[in-house]
PDB file of C-alpha atoms in Angstrom:
ATOM      1  CA  ASP A   3     -94.131  53.428-204.776  1.00 61.00           C
ATOM      2  CA  THR A   4     -92.211  52.753-207.931  1.00 69.00           C
ATOM      3  CA  GLU A   5     -95.025  51.691-210.210  1.00 91.00           C
ATOM      4  CA  VAL A   6     -95.026  52.331-213.898  1.00 97.00           C
ATOM      5  CA  THR A   7     -98.172  51.047-215.621  1.00 97.00           C
ATOM      6  CA  GLN A   8     -98.448  50.126-219.439  1.00 98.00           C
ATOM      7  CA  THR A   9    -101.484  49.248-221.429  1.00 98.00           C
ATOM      8  CA  PRO A  10    -102.354  47.058-223.302  1.00 98.00           C
ATOM      9  CA  LYS A  11    -100.458  43.931-221.917  1.00 97.00           C
ATOM     10  CA  HIS A  12    -100.759  42.113-225.205  1.00 98.00           C
ATOM     11  CA  LEU A  13    -101.335  43.481-228.784  1.00 97.00           C
ATOM     12  CA  VAL A  14    -101.777  41.774-232.023  1.00 97.00           C
ATOM     13  CA  MET A  15    -101.819  44.031-235.190  1.00 95.00           C
ATOM     14  CA  GLY A  16    -101.557  43.649-238.949  1.00 92.00           C
ATOM     15  CA  MET A  17     -99.026  45.546-240.964  1.00 91.00           C
ATOM     16  CA  THR A  18    -101.607  48.130-242.172  1.00 91.00           C
ATOM     17  CA  ASN A  19    -102.927  48.953-238.598  1.00 91.00           C
ATOM     18  CA  LYS A  20    -102.427  51.926-236.475  1.00 96.00           C
ATOM     19  CA  LYS A  21    -102.167  51.394-232.745  1.00 97.00           C
ATOM     20  CA  SER A  22    -100.923  53.048-229.633  1.00 98.00           C
ATOM     21  CA  LEU A  23     -99.034  51.856-226.571  1.00 98.00           C
ATOM     22  CA  LYS A  24     -99.563  53.801-223.353  1.00 98.00           C
ATOM     23  CA  CYS A  25     -97.358  54.273-220.283  1.00 98.00           C
ATOM     24  CA  GLU A  26     -98.104  56.134-217.042  1.00 98.00           C
ATOM     25  CA  GLN A  27     -96.102  56.855-213.902  1.00 95.00           C
ATOM     26  CA  HIS A  28     -97.242  58.842-210.825  1.00 88.00           C
ATOM     27  CA  MET A  29     -93.880  59.081-209.065  1.00 89.00           C
ATOM     28  CA  GLY A  30     -93.088  62.669-210.159  1.00 88.00           C
ATOM     29  CA  HIS A  31     -90.498  61.387-212.425  1.00 90.00           C
ATOM     30  CA  ARG A  32     -89.465  63.846-215.146  1.00 89.00           C
ATOM     31  CA  ALA A  33     -87.623  61.409-217.574  1.00 92.00           C
ATOM     32  CA  MET A  34     -89.468  58.632-219.393  1.00 95.00           C
ATOM     33  CA  TYR A  35     -88.119  56.060-221.761  1.00 96.00           C
ATOM     34  CA  TRP A  36     -89.107  53.556-224.409  1.00 97.00           C
ATOM     35  CA  TYR A  37     -87.067  50.282-224.833  1.00 97.00           C
ATOM     36  CA  LYS A  38     -87.435  47.436-227.205  1.00 98.00           C
ATOM     37  CA  GLN A  39     -86.689  43.912-226.077  1.00 98.00           C
ATOM     38  CA  LYS A  40     -86.579  40.941-228.528  1.00 97.00           C
ATOM     39  CA  ALA A  41     -86.445  37.344-227.086  1.00 95.00           C
ATOM     40  CA  LYS A  42     -83.351  36.372-225.269  1.00 94.00           C
ATOM     41  CA  LYS A  43     -81.806  39.798-225.916  1.00 96.00           C
ATOM     42  CA  PRO A  44     -81.308  42.740-223.590  1.00 97.00           C
ATOM     43  CA  PRO A  45     -83.520  45.785-223.779  1.00 97.00           C
ATOM     44  CA  GLU A  46     -82.474  48.328-226.424  1.00 96.00           C
ATOM     45  CA  LEU A  47     -83.233  52.087-225.988  1.00 95.00           C
ATOM     46  CA  MET A  48     -85.563  53.604-228.366  1.00 96.00           C
ATOM     47  CA  PHE A  49     -86.469  57.123-227.046  1.00 96.00           C
ATOM     48  CA  VAL A  50     -85.943  59.319-224.101  1.00 94.00           C
ATOM     49  CA  TYR A  51     -88.141  62.221-222.913  1.00 94.00           C
ATOM     50  CA  SER A  52     -86.785  64.593-220.465  1.00 90.00           C
ATOM     51  CA  TYR A  53     -89.013  67.311-218.896  1.00 89.00           C
ATOM     52  CA  GLU A  54     -91.648  66.387-221.681  1.00 92.00           C
ATOM     53  CA  LYS A  55     -89.262  67.005-224.556  1.00 92.00           C
ATOM     54  CA  LEU A  56     -87.805  64.390-226.729  1.00 93.00           C
ATOM     55  CA  SER A  57     -84.017  64.309-225.855  1.00 88.00           C
ATOM     56  CA  ILE A  58     -82.789  61.082-227.473  1.00 88.00           C
ATOM     57  CA  ASN A  59     -83.938  59.164-230.529  1.00 89.00           C
ATOM     58  CA  GLU A  60     -81.777  56.168-231.203  1.00 88.00           C
ATOM     59  CA  SER A  61     -82.299  56.317-235.077  1.00 89.00           C
ATOM     60  CA  VAL A  62     -85.792  54.528-234.701  1.00 95.00           C
ATOM     61  CA  PRO A  63     -87.747  54.041-237.844  1.00 95.00           C
ATOM     62  CA  SER A  64     -90.617  56.636-238.365  1.00 95.00           C
ATOM     63  CA  ARG A  65     -93.141  54.006-238.192  1.00 96.00           C
ATOM     64  CA  PHE A  66     -92.665  54.305-234.371  1.00 97.00           C
ATOM     65  CA  SER A  67     -93.730  57.802-233.183  1.00 97.00           C
ATOM     66  CA  PRO A  68     -93.465  58.837-229.487  1.00 97.00           C
ATOM     67  CA  GLU A  69     -95.466  61.389-227.728  1.00 97.00           C
ATOM     68  CA  CYS A  70     -95.324  62.746-224.203  1.00 96.00           C
ATOM     69  CA  PRO A  71     -98.692  64.660-223.480  1.00 95.00           C
ATOM     70  CA  ASN A  72     -97.620  65.474-219.910  1.00 93.00           C
ATOM     71  CA  SER A  73     -95.075  64.655-217.311  1.00 90.00           C
ATOM     72  CA  SER A  74     -96.989  61.384-216.298  1.00 95.00           C
ATOM     73  CA  LEU A  75     -97.794  59.958-219.717  1.00 97.00           C
ATOM     74  CA  LEU A  76     -95.923  58.508-222.356  1.00 98.00           C
ATOM     75  CA  ASN A  77     -97.370  57.106-225.731  1.00 98.00           C
ATOM     76  CA  LEU A  78     -95.878  55.161-228.574  1.00 98.00           C
ATOM     77  CA  HIS A  79     -97.824  55.371-231.706  1.00 98.00           C
ATOM     78  CA  LEU A  80     -97.360  52.432-234.146  1.00 97.00           C
ATOM     79  CA  HIS A  81     -98.144  52.524-237.944  1.00 96.00           C
ATOM     80  CA  ALA A  82     -97.280  50.146-240.781  1.00 94.00           C
ATOM     81  CA  LEU A  83     -95.149  47.927-238.625  1.00 95.00           C
ATOM     82  CA  GLN A  84     -93.281  44.813-239.775  1.00 96.00           C
ATOM     83  CA  PRO A  85     -93.275  41.386-238.377  1.00 96.00           C
ATOM     84  CA  GLU A  86     -89.635  42.081-237.259  1.00 97.00           C
ATOM     85  CA  ASP A  87     -90.966  44.614-234.969  1.00 97.00           C
ATOM     86  CA  SER A  88     -92.635  42.036-232.794  1.00 98.00           C
ATOM     87  CA  ALA A  89     -91.173  42.289-229.317  1.00 98.00           C
ATOM     88  CA  LEU A  90     -91.717  43.418-225.761  1.00 98.00           C
ATOM     89  CA  TYR A  91     -91.949  47.096-225.523  1.00 98.00           C
ATOM     90  CA  LEU A  92     -90.930  48.468-222.236  1.00 98.00           C
ATOM     91  CA  CYS A  93     -91.592  51.829-220.694  1.00 98.00           C
ATOM     92  CA  ALA A  94     -89.260  53.151-217.880  1.00 97.00           C
ATOM     93  CA  SER A  95     -89.301  56.336-215.800  1.00 95.00           C
ATOM     94  CA  SER A  96     -86.628  57.975-213.505  1.00 92.00           C
ATOM     95  CA  GLN A  97     -85.436  61.054-211.802  1.00 82.00           C
ATOM     96  CA  ASP A  98     -83.261  60.760-208.925  1.00 64.00           C
ATOM     97  CA  LEU A  99     -82.077  64.121-207.326  1.00 59.00           C
ATOM     98  CA  SER A 100     -79.042  62.198-205.776  1.00 61.00           C
ATOM     99  CA  GLY A 101     -77.735  61.789-209.442  1.00 60.00           C
ATOM    100  CA  THR A 102     -78.235  58.017-209.817  1.00 67.00           C
ATOM    101  CA  TRP A 103     -81.204  58.395-212.374  1.00 84.00           C
ATOM    102  CA  THR A 104     -82.394  54.942-211.430  1.00 90.00           C
ATOM    103  CA  GLN A 105     -84.793  53.642-214.055  1.00 94.00           C
ATOM    104  CA  TYR A 106     -87.936  51.651-213.093  1.00 95.00           C
ATOM    105  CA  PHE A 107     -89.560  49.560-215.725  1.00 97.00           C
ATOM    106  CA  GLY A 108     -93.312  48.970-216.316  1.00 98.00           C
ATOM    107  CA  PRO A 109     -94.650  45.397-217.044  1.00 97.00           C
ATOM    108  CA  GLY A 110     -94.353  45.770-220.732  1.00 98.00           C
ATOM    109  CA  THR A 111     -96.583  45.413-223.843  1.00 98.00           C
ATOM    110  CA  ARG A 112     -95.954  42.276-225.784  1.00 98.00           C
ATOM    111  CA  LEU A 113     -96.547  43.133-229.478  1.00 98.00           C
ATOM    112  CA  LEU A 114     -97.097  40.625-232.233  1.00 97.00           C
ATOM    113  CA  VAL A 115     -97.228  41.960-235.728  1.00 97.00           C
ATOM    114  CA  LEU A 116     -98.769  39.688-238.474  1.00 95.00           C
TER     115      LEU A 116
ATOM    116  CA  GLN B   7     -69.066  52.188-228.703  1.00 73.00           C
ATOM    117  CA  LYS B   8     -70.095  51.432-225.027  1.00 81.00           C
ATOM    118  CA  GLU B   9     -70.013  47.772-224.158  1.00 92.00           C
ATOM    119  CA  VAL B  10     -71.203  45.876-221.177  1.00 96.00           C
ATOM    120  CA  GLU B  11     -70.032  42.233-220.961  1.00 97.00           C
ATOM    121  CA  GLN B  12     -71.520  39.478-218.879  1.00 97.00           C
ATOM    122  CA  ASN B  13     -71.109  35.684-219.008  1.00 92.00           C
ATOM    123  CA  SER B  14     -74.461  34.485-220.459  1.00 90.00           C
ATOM    124  CA  GLY B  15     -74.431  31.220-218.512  1.00 90.00           C
ATOM    125  CA  PRO B  16     -76.290  29.280-217.441  1.00 96.00           C
ATOM    126  CA  LEU B  17     -74.703  29.622-214.070  1.00 97.00           C
ATOM    127  CA  SER B  18     -75.992  26.816-211.922  1.00 98.00           C
ATOM    128  CA  VAL B  19     -75.722  27.067-208.075  1.00 97.00           C
ATOM    129  CA  PRO B  20     -76.965  24.826-205.394  1.00 98.00           C
ATOM    130  CA  GLU B  21     -79.672  26.173-203.060  1.00 98.00           C
ATOM    131  CA  GLY B  22     -78.288  27.957-200.071  1.00 98.00           C
ATOM    132  CA  ALA B  23     -74.996  28.679-201.669  1.00 98.00           C
ATOM    133  CA  ILE B  24     -73.571  32.098-202.827  1.00 98.00           C
ATOM    134  CA  ALA B  25     -74.356  33.012-206.512  1.00 98.00           C
ATOM    135  CA  SER B  26     -71.635  35.410-207.961  1.00 98.00           C
ATOM    136  CA  LEU B  27     -72.415  37.363-211.086  1.00 98.00           C
ATOM    137  CA  ASN B  28     -69.890  39.433-212.911  1.00 97.00           C
ATOM    138  CA  CYS B  29     -70.007  42.424-215.415  1.00 97.00           C
ATOM    139  CA  THR B  30     -67.273  44.480-217.161  1.00 97.00           C
ATOM    140  CA  TYR B  31     -67.872  47.739-218.956  1.00 96.00           C
ATOM    141  CA  SER B  32     -65.797  49.577-221.450  1.00 94.00           C
ATOM    142  CA  ASP B  33     -66.648  53.325-220.835  1.00 90.00           C
ATOM    143  CA  ARG B  34     -64.488  54.795-218.067  1.00 89.00           C
ATOM    144  CA  GLY B  35     -67.000  57.638-217.970  1.00 85.00           C
ATOM    145  CA  SER B  36     -69.734  55.437-216.669  1.00 88.00           C
ATOM    146  CA  GLN B  37     -71.323  56.958-213.452  1.00 85.00           C
ATOM    147  CA  SER B  38     -73.983  54.498-212.211  1.00 90.00           C
ATOM    148  CA  PHE B  39     -74.440  50.662-212.393  1.00 94.00           C
ATOM    149  CA  PHE B  40     -77.456  48.686-211.866  1.00 96.00           C
ATOM    150  CA  TRP B  41     -78.396  45.016-211.547  1.00 98.00           C
ATOM    151  CA  TYR B  42     -81.882  43.993-212.906  1.00 98.00           C
ATOM    152  CA  ARG B  43     -83.496  40.688-212.439  1.00 98.00           C
ATOM    153  CA  GLN B  44     -85.812  39.504-215.268  1.00 98.00           C
ATOM    154  CA  TYR B  45     -87.996  36.477-215.048  1.00 98.00           C
ATOM    155  CA  SER B  46     -88.931  34.726-218.334  1.00 96.00           C
ATOM    156  CA  GLY B  47     -91.781  36.700-219.865  1.00 94.00           C
ATOM    157  CA  LYS B  48     -91.618  39.563-217.411  1.00 96.00           C
ATOM    158  CA  SER B  49     -90.067  43.015-217.395  1.00 97.00           C
ATOM    159  CA  PRO B  50     -86.730  43.860-215.713  1.00 98.00           C
ATOM    160  CA  GLU B  51     -86.991  44.450-211.866  1.00 97.00           C
ATOM    161  CA  LEU B  52     -84.389  46.632-210.217  1.00 96.00           C
ATOM    162  CA  ILE B  53     -82.244  44.646-207.535  1.00 96.00           C
ATOM    163  CA  MET B  54     -79.438  47.108-206.705  1.00 95.00           C
ATOM    164  CA  PHE B  55     -77.822  50.150-207.906  1.00 94.00           C
ATOM    165  CA  ILE B  56     -74.232  51.307-206.980  1.00 94.00           C
ATOM    166  CA  TYR B  57     -72.199  54.333-208.045  1.00 89.00           C
ATOM    167  CA  SER B  58     -69.206  54.430-205.541  1.00 92.00           C
ATOM    168  CA  ASN B  59     -66.326  52.108-205.364  1.00 96.00           C
ATOM    169  CA  GLY B  60     -66.765  49.345-202.772  1.00 96.00           C
ATOM    170  CA  ASP B  61     -69.580  47.206-201.514  1.00 97.00           C
ATOM    171  CA  LYS B  62     -73.240  47.932-201.083  1.00 97.00           C
ATOM    172  CA  GLU B  63     -75.459  45.439-199.299  1.00 98.00           C
ATOM    173  CA  ASP B  64     -79.140  45.078-199.263  1.00 97.00           C
ATOM    174  CA  GLY B  65     -80.546  41.905-197.593  1.00 97.00           C
ATOM    175  CA  ARG B  66     -79.149  38.897-199.302  1.00 98.00           C
ATOM    176  CA  PHE B  67     -77.769  40.953-202.194  1.00 98.00           C
ATOM    177  CA  THR B  68     -74.325  42.636-202.232  1.00 98.00           C
ATOM    178  CA  ALA B  69     -73.196  44.814-205.205  1.00 98.00           C
ATOM    179  CA  GLN B  70     -69.439  45.458-205.615  1.00 98.00           C
ATOM    180  CA  LEU B  71     -67.925  48.162-207.838  1.00 97.00           C
ATOM    181  CA  ASN B  72     -64.342  48.628-208.898  1.00 97.00           C
ATOM    182  CA  LYS B  73     -64.100  51.601-211.264  1.00 94.00           C
ATOM    183  CA  ALA B  74     -60.253  51.274-211.831  1.00 95.00           C
ATOM    184  CA  SER B  75     -60.847  47.611-213.147  1.00 95.00           C
ATOM    185  CA  GLN B  76     -64.177  48.649-214.812  1.00 96.00           C
ATOM    186  CA  TYR B  77     -65.748  45.748-213.020  1.00 96.00           C
ATOM    187  CA  VAL B  78     -69.066  45.336-211.126  1.00 98.00           C
ATOM    188  CA  SER B  79     -70.550  42.279-209.524  1.00 98.00           C
ATOM    189  CA  LEU B  80     -73.492  40.943-207.669  1.00 98.00           C
ATOM    190  CA  LEU B  81     -73.480  38.406-204.908  1.00 98.00           C
ATOM    191  CA  ILE B  82     -76.562  36.538-203.869  1.00 98.00           C
ATOM    192  CA  ARG B  83     -76.216  34.828-200.434  1.00 98.00           C
ATOM    193  CA  ASP B  84     -78.361  31.912-199.302  1.00 98.00           C
ATOM    194  CA  SER B  85     -79.624  31.502-203.041  1.00 98.00           C
ATOM    195  CA  GLN B  86     -83.209  30.350-203.234  1.00 97.00           C
ATOM    196  CA  PRO B  87     -84.972  28.596-206.210  1.00 97.00           C
ATOM    197  CA  SER B  88     -86.969  31.857-206.710  1.00 97.00           C
ATOM    198  CA  ASP B  89     -83.698  33.601-207.678  1.00 98.00           C
ATOM    199  CA  SER B  90     -83.634  31.690-210.796  1.00 98.00           C
ATOM    200  CA  ALA B  91     -83.937  34.354-213.480  1.00 98.00           C
ATOM    201  CA  THR B  92     -81.885  36.373-215.919  1.00 98.00           C
ATOM    202  CA  TYR B  93     -79.628  38.994-214.292  1.00 98.00           C
ATOM    203  CA  LEU B  94     -78.965  42.095-216.347  1.00 98.00           C
ATOM    204  CA  CYS B  95     -76.140  44.336-215.691  1.00 98.00           C
ATOM    205  CA  ALA B  96     -76.821  48.054-216.827  1.00 96.00           C
ATOM    206  CA  VAL B  97     -74.568  50.920-216.999  1.00 94.00           C
ATOM    207  CA  LEU B  98     -75.524  54.612-217.131  1.00 89.00           C
ATOM    208  CA  ASP B  99     -73.095  57.264-218.434  1.00 76.00           C
ATOM    209  CA  SER B 100     -74.891  60.513-217.527  1.00 64.00           C
ATOM    210  CA  GLY B 101     -73.811  62.113-214.217  1.00 59.00           C
ATOM    211  CA  GLY B 102     -76.632  64.660-214.299  1.00 60.00           C
ATOM    212  CA  GLY B 103     -79.415  63.912-216.799  1.00 69.00           C
ATOM    213  CA  ALA B 104     -81.573  61.542-218.536  1.00 77.00           C
ATOM    214  CA  ASP B 105     -79.861  58.879-220.478  1.00 84.00           C
ATOM    215  CA  GLY B 106     -80.410  55.401-221.809  1.00 90.00           C
ATOM    216  CA  LEU B 107     -79.125  52.341-220.013  1.00 93.00           C
ATOM    217  CA  THR B 108     -76.531  50.166-221.771  1.00 94.00           C
ATOM    218  CA  PHE B 109     -77.261  46.511-220.895  1.00 97.00           C
ATOM    219  CA  GLY B 110     -75.097  43.490-220.870  1.00 97.00           C
ATOM    220  CA  LYS B 111     -76.590  40.391-222.552  1.00 97.00           C
ATOM    221  CA  GLY B 112     -77.613  38.990-219.086  1.00 97.00           C
ATOM    222  CA  THR B 113     -76.550  35.956-217.075  1.00 97.00           C
ATOM    223  CA  HIS B 114     -79.087  33.245-216.739  1.00 97.00           C
ATOM    224  CA  LEU B 115     -78.908  31.886-213.152  1.00 98.00           C
ATOM    225  CA  ILE B 116     -80.308  28.516-212.056  1.00 98.00           C
ATOM    226  CA  ILE B 117     -80.725  27.685-208.385  1.00 98.00           C
ATOM    227  CA  GLN B 118     -80.747  23.982-207.909  1.00 96.00           C
ATOM    228  CA  PRO B 119     -83.022  22.672-205.108  1.00 93.00           C
TER     229      PRO B 119
END
């Protein structure tokens, strides 16, 4: 089973709202990722958590705040977003003891900021 | 800066033919290579991964890696209309830890019935 789940599937929020995106995996993976994908562009890395610790932050604005409560869960807290933050937000997880670190993506949350 | 290059297409292939998708990468330190398929409005779905030089086959799909030429390709045999999608080439540098994927811009493949 290579399932990563994400909620909600769709989210519409105003620029003053606070919302959270959630991601869950039960594959025993110890690395989890957030990517952002704009229309007709490839995914861009935002954050990496490894063994529940933030290991990579790709200079993401502070209005995006990641959280990893445990090894199965990953949250992305959103506050005071801008319309240009509208995108598909993808969660992924990986750990492959053979060294390939294959990443499996969830279905994504499509975010619209008004 | 790490770069992954793909021809954006569209690449149009008749049904039943072989579709050939190509990708080059700039960082010689890259360790693992992935092909993802993405349908419009959906998330990327893993098709193949390869990390040793040569060919790797899985059903109708064959991935080919040439590290000396910094080149990776994906062949799709007996192409079906359901193979019509954007194919993303992705590269991972890390040999032993979590790291982000570097993606190419994707090749839009159209299989003509």
